[in-house]
Coordinates of C-alpha atoms and ligand atoms in Angstrom, one line a residue:
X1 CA 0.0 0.0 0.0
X2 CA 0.9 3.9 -0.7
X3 CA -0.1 6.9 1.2
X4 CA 0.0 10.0 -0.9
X5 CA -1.3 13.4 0.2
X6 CA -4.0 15.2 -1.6
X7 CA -4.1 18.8 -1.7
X8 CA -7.0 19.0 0.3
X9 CA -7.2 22.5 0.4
X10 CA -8.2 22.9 -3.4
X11 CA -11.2 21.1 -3.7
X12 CA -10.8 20.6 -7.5
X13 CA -7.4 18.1 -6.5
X14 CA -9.8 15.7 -4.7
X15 CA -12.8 15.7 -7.1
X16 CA -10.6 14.7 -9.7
X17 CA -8.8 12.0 -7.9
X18 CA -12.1 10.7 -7.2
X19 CA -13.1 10.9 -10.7
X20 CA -10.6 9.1 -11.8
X21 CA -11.1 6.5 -9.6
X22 CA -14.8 6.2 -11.0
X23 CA -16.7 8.1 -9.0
X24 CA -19.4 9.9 -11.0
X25 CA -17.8 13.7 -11.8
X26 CA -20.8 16.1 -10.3
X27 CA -20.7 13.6 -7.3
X28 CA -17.0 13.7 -6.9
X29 CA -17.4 17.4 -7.1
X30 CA -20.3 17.5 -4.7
X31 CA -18.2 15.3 -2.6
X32 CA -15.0 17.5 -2.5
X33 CA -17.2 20.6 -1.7
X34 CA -18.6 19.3 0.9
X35 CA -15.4 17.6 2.3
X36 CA -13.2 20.7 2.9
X37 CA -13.3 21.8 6.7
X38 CA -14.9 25.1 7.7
X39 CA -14.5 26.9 11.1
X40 CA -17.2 29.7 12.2
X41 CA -17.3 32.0 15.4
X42 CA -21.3 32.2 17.0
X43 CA -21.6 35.1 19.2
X44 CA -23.3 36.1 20.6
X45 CA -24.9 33.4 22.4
X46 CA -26.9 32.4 26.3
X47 CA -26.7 29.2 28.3
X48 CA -30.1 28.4 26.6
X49 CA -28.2 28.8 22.9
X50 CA -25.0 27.0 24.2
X51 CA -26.9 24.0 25.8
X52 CA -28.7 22.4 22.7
X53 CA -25.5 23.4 20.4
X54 CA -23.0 21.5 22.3
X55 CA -25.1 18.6 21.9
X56 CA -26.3 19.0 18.2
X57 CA -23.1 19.6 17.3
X58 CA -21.5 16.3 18.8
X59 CA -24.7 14.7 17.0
X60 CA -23.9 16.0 13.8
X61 CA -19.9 15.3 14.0
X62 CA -18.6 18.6 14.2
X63 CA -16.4 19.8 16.7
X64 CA -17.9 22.5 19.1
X65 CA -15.9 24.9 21.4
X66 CA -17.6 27.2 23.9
X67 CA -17.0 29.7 26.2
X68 CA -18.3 32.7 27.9
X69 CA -21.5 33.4 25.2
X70 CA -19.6 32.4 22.2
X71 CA -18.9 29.3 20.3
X72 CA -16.4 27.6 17.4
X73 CA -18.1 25.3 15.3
X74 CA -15.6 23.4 13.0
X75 CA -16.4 20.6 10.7
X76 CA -17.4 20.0 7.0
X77 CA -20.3 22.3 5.2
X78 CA -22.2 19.0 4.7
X79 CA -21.6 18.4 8.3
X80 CA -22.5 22.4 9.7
X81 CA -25.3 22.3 7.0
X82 CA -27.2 19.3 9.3
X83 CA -26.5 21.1 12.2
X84 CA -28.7 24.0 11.1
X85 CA -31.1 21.6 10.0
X86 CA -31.2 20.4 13.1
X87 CA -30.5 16.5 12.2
X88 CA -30.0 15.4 16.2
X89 CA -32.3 15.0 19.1
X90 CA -32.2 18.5 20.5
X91 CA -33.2 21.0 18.0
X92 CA -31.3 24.3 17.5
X93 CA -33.0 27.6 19.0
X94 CA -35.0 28.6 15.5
X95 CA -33.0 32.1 16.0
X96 CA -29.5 29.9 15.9
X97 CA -30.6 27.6 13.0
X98 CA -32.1 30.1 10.7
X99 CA -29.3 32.6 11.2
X100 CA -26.6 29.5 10.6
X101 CA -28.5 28.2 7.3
X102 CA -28.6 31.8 6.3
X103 CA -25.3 31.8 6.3
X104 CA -24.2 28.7 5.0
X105 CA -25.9 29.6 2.1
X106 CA -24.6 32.8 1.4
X107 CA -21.5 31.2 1.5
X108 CA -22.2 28.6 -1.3
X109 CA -23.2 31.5 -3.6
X110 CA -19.7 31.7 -5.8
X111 CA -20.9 34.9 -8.1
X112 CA -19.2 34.4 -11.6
X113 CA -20.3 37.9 -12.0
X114 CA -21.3 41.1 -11.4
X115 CA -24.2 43.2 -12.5
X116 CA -24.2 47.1 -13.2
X117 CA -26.7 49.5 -14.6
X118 CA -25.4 48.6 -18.0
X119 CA -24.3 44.8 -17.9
X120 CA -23.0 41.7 -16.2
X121 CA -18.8 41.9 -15.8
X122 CA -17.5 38.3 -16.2
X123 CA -15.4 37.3 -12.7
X124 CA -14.1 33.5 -13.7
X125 CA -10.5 35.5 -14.2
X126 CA -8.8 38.6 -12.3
X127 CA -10.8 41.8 -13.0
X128 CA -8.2 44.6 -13.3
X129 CA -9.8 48.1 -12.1
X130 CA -7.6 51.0 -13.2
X131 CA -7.4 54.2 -11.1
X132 CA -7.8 57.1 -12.9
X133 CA -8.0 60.0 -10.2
X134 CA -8.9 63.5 -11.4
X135 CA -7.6 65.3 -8.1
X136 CA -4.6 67.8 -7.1
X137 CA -3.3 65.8 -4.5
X138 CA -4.2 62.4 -4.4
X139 CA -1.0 60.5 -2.4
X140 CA 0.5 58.3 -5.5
X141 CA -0.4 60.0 -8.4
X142 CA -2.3 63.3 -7.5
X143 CA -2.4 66.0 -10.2
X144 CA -1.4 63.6 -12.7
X145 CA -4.7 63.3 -14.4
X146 CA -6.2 67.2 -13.4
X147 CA -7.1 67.9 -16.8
X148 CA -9.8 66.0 -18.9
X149 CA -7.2 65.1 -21.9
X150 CA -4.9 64.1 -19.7
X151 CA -7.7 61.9 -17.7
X152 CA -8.9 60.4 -21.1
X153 CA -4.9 59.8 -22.5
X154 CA -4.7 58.0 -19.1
X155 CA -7.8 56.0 -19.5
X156 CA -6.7 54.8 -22.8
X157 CA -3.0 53.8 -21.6
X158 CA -5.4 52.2 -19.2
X159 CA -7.3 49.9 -21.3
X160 CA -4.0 48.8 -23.4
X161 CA -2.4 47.7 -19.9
X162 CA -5.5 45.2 -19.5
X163 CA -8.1 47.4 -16.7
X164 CA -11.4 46.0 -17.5
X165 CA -13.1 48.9 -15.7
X166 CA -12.0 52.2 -15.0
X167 CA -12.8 54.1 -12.1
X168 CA -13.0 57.8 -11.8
X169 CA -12.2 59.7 -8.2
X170 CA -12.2 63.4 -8.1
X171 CA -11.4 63.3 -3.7
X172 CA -8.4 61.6 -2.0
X173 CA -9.3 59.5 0.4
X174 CA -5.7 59.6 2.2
X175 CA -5.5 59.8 5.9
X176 CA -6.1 63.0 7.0
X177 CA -7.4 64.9 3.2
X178 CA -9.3 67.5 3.4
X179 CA -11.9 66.9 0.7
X180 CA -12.8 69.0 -2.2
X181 CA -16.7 70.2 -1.6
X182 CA -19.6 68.7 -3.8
X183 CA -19.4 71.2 -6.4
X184 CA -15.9 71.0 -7.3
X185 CA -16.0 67.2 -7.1
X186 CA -18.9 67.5 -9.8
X187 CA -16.7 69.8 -11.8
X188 CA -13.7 67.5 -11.5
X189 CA -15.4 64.2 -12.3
X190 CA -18.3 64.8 -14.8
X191 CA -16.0 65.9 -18.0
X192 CA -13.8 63.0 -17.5
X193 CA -17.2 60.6 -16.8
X194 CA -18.9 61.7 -20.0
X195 CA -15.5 61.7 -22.2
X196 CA -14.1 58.5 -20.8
X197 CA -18.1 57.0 -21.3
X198 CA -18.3 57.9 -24.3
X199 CA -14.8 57.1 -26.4
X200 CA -13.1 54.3 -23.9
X201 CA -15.2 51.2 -24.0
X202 CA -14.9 50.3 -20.5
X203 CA -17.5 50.5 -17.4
X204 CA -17.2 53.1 -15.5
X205 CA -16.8 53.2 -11.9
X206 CA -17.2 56.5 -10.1
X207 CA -15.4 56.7 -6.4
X208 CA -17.1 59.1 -4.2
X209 CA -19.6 59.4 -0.8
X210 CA -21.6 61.8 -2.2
X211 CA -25.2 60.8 -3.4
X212 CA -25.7 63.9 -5.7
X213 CA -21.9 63.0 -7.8
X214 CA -23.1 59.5 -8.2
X215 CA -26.1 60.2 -9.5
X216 CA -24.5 62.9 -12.0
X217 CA -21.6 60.6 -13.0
X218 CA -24.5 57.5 -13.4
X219 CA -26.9 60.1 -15.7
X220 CA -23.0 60.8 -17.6
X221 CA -22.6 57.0 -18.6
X222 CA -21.0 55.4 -15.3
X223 CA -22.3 52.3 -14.4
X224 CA -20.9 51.3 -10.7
X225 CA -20.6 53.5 -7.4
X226 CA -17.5 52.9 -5.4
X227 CA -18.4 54.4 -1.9
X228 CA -15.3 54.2 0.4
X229 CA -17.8 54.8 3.5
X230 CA -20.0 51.6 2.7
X231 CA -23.1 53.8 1.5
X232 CA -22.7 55.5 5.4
X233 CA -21.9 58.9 4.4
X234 CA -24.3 60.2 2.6
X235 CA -27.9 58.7 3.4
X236 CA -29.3 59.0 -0.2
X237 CA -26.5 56.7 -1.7
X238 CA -28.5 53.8 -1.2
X239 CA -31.8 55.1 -2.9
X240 CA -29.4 56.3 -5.7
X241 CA -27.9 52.6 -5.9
X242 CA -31.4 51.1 -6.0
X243 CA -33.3 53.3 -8.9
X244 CA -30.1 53.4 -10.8
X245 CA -29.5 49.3 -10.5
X246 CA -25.7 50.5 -10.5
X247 CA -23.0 47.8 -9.3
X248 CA -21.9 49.0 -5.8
X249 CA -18.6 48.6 -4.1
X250 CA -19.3 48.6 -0.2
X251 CA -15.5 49.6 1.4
X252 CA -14.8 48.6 4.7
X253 CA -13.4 51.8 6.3
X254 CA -14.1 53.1 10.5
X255 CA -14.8 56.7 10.8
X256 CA -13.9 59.6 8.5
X257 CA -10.5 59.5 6.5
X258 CA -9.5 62.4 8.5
X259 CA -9.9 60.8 11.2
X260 CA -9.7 56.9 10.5
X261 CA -6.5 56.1 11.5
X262 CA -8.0 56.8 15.3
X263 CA -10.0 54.3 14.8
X264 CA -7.7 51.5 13.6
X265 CA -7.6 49.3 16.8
X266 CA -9.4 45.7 16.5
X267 CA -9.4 42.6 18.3
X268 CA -9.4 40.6 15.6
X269 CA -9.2 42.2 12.6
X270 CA -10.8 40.2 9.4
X271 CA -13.8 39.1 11.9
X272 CA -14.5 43.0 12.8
X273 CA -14.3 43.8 9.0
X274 CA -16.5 41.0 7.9
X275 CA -19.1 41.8 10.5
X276 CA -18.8 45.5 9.6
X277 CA -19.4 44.8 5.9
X278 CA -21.9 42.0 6.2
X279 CA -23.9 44.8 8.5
X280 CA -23.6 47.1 5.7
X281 CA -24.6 45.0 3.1
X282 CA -27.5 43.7 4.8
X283 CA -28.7 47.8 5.3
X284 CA -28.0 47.4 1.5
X285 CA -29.9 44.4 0.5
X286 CA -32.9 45.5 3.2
X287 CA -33.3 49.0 1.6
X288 CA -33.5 47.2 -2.1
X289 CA -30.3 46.7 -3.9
X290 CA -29.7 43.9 -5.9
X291 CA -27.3 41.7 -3.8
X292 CA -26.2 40.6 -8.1
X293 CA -24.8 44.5 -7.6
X294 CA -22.6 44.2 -4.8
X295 CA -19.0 43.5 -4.4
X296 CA -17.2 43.8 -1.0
X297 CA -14.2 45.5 -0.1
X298 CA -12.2 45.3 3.1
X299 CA -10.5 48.8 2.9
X300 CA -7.0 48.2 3.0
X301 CA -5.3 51.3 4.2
X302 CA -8.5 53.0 5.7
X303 CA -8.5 52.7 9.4
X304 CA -6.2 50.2 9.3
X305 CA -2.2 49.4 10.7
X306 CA 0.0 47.9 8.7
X307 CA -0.5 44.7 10.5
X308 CA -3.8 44.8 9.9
X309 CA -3.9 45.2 6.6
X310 CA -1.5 41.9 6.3
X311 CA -4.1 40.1 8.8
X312 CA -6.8 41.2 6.7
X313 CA -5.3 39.5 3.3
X314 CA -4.6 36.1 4.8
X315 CA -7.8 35.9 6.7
X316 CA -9.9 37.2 3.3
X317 CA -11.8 34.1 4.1
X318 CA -13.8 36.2 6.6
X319 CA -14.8 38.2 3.5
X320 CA -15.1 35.8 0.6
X321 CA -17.7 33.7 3.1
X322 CA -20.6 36.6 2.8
X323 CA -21.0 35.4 -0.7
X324 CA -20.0 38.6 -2.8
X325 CA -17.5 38.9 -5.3
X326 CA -14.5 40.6 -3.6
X327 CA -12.6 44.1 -4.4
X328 CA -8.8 44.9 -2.7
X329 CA -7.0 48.0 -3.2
X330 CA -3.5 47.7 -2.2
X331 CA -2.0 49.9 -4.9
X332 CA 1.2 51.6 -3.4
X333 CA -0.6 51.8 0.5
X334 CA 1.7 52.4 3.0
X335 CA 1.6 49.0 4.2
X336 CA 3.6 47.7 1.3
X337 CA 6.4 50.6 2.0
X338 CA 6.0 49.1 5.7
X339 CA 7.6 45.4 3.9
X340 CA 9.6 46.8 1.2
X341 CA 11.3 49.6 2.9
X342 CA 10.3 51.4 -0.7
X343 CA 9.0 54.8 -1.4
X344 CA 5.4 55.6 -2.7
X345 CA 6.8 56.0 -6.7
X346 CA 8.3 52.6 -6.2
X347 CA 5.7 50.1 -4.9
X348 CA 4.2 48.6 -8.1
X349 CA 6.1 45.2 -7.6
X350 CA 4.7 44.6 -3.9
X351 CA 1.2 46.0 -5.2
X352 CA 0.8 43.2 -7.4
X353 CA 2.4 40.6 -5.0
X354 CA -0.5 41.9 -2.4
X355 CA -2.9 41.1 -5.1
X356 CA -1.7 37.4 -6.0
X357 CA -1.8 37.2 -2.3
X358 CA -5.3 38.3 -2.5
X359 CA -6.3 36.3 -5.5
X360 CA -5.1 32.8 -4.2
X361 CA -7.4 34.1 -0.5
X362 CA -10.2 34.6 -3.2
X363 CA -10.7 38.1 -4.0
X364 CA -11.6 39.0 -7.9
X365 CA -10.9 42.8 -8.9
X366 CA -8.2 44.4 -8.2
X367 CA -8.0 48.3 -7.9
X368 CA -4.3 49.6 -9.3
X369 CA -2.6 52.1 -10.3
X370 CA 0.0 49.7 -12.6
X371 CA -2.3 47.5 -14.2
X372 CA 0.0 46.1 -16.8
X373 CA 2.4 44.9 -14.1
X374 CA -0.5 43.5 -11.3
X375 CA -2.4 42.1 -15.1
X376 CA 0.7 39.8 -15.4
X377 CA 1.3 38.6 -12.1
X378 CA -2.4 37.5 -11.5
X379 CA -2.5 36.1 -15.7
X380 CA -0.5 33.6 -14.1
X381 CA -2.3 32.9 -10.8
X382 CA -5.6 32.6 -12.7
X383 CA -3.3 29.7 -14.4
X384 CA -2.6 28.0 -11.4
X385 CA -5.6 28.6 -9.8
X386 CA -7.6 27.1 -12.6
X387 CA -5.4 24.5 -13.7
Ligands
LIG1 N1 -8.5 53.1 -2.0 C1 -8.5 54.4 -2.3 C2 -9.6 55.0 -2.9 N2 -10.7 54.3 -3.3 N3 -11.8 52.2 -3.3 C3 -11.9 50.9 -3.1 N4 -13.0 50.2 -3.4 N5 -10.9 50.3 -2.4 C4 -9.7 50.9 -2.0 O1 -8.9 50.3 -1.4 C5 -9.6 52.3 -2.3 C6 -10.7 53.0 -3.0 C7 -7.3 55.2 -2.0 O2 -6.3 55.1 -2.9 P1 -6.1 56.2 -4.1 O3 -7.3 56.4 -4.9 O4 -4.9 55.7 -4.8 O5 -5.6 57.5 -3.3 P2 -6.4 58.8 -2.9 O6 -7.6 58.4 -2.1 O7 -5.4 59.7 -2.2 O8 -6.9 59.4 -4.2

């Protein structure tokens, strides 16, 4: 006899070993799904929650640790999807198994794409979003693209480098900005909307808080709002969301960005940010968005240490689990000069190492500055990833 490891990480290794072996393919598939171990924190929880768990849980075969109003259910989905059910003797609290199915099937929903005002953007690959900001002083490449032929030249070195969508920002976001007000954000961005609309044939993204520039930069040809406060700044984003049927980027982010980095101080970082999001997106879905329209985004750099924002791309699982595609934006942050020791002008390598990184955790667009270089270096990720 011969042992030999399967990579049991990638469920794909073991369906095909199974295949092989005869086992019908959508079964083997089904099978290697279902076989890969998940963990998930309950919290939180009373003595009359915890009681009936522990004992469901040993009934169902997964492994159940508790403490003071919290729990740790590990085991397979199959497994965690009878414990919802409530397959044992004991039957879950209706609040504890609804909220656990609910969950458990968000998190089989593997979006292949995503849905704007104008169409549906494939996701099997990388999606490369190129940055094209239209302000004085943005930290990396402020001033750069002030002027609408400038903007537009950029878009189109854009679209040769490989961005499949192009998203205009006419405030910095950096810690500490002092933002333009609304009407010179509408003067920035609108020209470049309409032109880039118009003559690149890309989707547009527009990345701003403000209800009234969405809504102008949707009516000039953008299709997708990129809100870096998760629709919580301005309390009419999320009625202009709905009517317009725009895609939506929800951005984790704590706080103001002049005053985020007070607030960057978490117990566990990747939970905090998944629970934040999923709260926001919930607020989203409740008020009538399309959950086909959202993507998540776990804000790296806004209210955020370096460490977290390393904590945050190995634990993207946290994210990936609330069943939207997922957005990172790592392009040049400080936390890539915090592993590099290298200046803003010279963090295009590490940008797209961050985003292979994220890739192989799961995410699917990536927001850059360089998107020939971050194009290349997740061309061949997709390879290995789908080979
Ligand atoms: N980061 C910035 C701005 N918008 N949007 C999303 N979805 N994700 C991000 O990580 C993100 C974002 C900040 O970067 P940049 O646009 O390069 O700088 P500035 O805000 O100074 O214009």
């Amino acid at each position: 006899m011969r042992v030999t490891a399967l990579a049991g990480e990638v469920p794909a290794a073991l369906a095909s070993v199974l295949a092989a072996r005869g086992v019908d393919p959508i079964r083997a598939e089904a099978l290697a799904a279902g076989g890969a171990q998940v963990a998930l924190l309950l919290e939180p929880l009373d003595d009359a929650d915890l009681v009936p768990l522990v004992r469901e849980a040993a009934a169902a075969g997964v492994d159940c640790h508790t403490g003071d109003g919290w729990a740790v259910v590990v085991g397979t989905l199959a497994r965690l999807g009878g414990l919802a059910r409530g397959a044992g003797t004991t039957p879950l609290p209706e609040r504890l198994s609804a909220e656990l199915g609910r969950f458990l099937s968000d998190r089989q929903e593997r979006p292949e794409g995503w849905r704007t005002a104008r169409r549906t953007i494939p996701l099997e690959r990388s999606c490369l979003v190129g940055i094209l900001n239209v302000t004085p002083d943005s930290f990396s490449d402020g001033g750069r693209h002030f002027a609408p032929e400038d903007a537009l030249a950029g878009a189109r070195a854009l679209r040769e480098a490989g961005a499949a969508i192009l998203d205009v920002g006419g405030e910095s976001t950096r810690p500490g900005a002092a933002g333009p007000d609304e009407g010179e954000e509408l003067r920035r961005v609108l020209p470049v909307v309409r032109a880039v609309a118009a003559e690149i044939a890309l989707p547009v993204s527009i990345d701003t808080r403000r209800s009234r520039v969405a809504e102008a930069a949707l009516a000039a040809g953008a299709e997708i709002v990129n809100d870096v406060s998760g629709l919580a700044h301005d309390a009419r984003m999320l009625d202009v969301v709905r009517d317009s049927g725009a895609g939506v980027v929800i951005m984790h982010m704590r706080g103001e960005p002049a005053t985020m980095d007070a607030h960057a101080s978490y117990g566990d970082v990747a939970a905090e940010v998944a629970t934040e999001l999923a709260e926001r997106r919930d607020r989203a879905v409740a008020a009538g968005v399309a959950r086909e329209a959202i993507v998540l985004d776990p804000g790296l750099g806004f209210a955020k240490r370096p460490e977290h924002n390393f904590a945050v791309l190995d634990r993207l699982a946290s994210v990936t689990a609330l069943g939207h595609p997922v957005m990172v934006g790592p392009s040049r942050k400080r936390f890539l000069g915090a592993a590099t020791g290298r200046p803003v002008d010279q963090r295009d390598a590490a940008t797209a190492a961050a985003c292979v990184a994220a890739r192989i955790r799961g995410a699917r667009l990536f927001r850059v500055h360089d998107v020939a270089a971050a194009r290349e270096a997740l061309a061949v990720t997709d390879a290995v990833l789908g080979a």
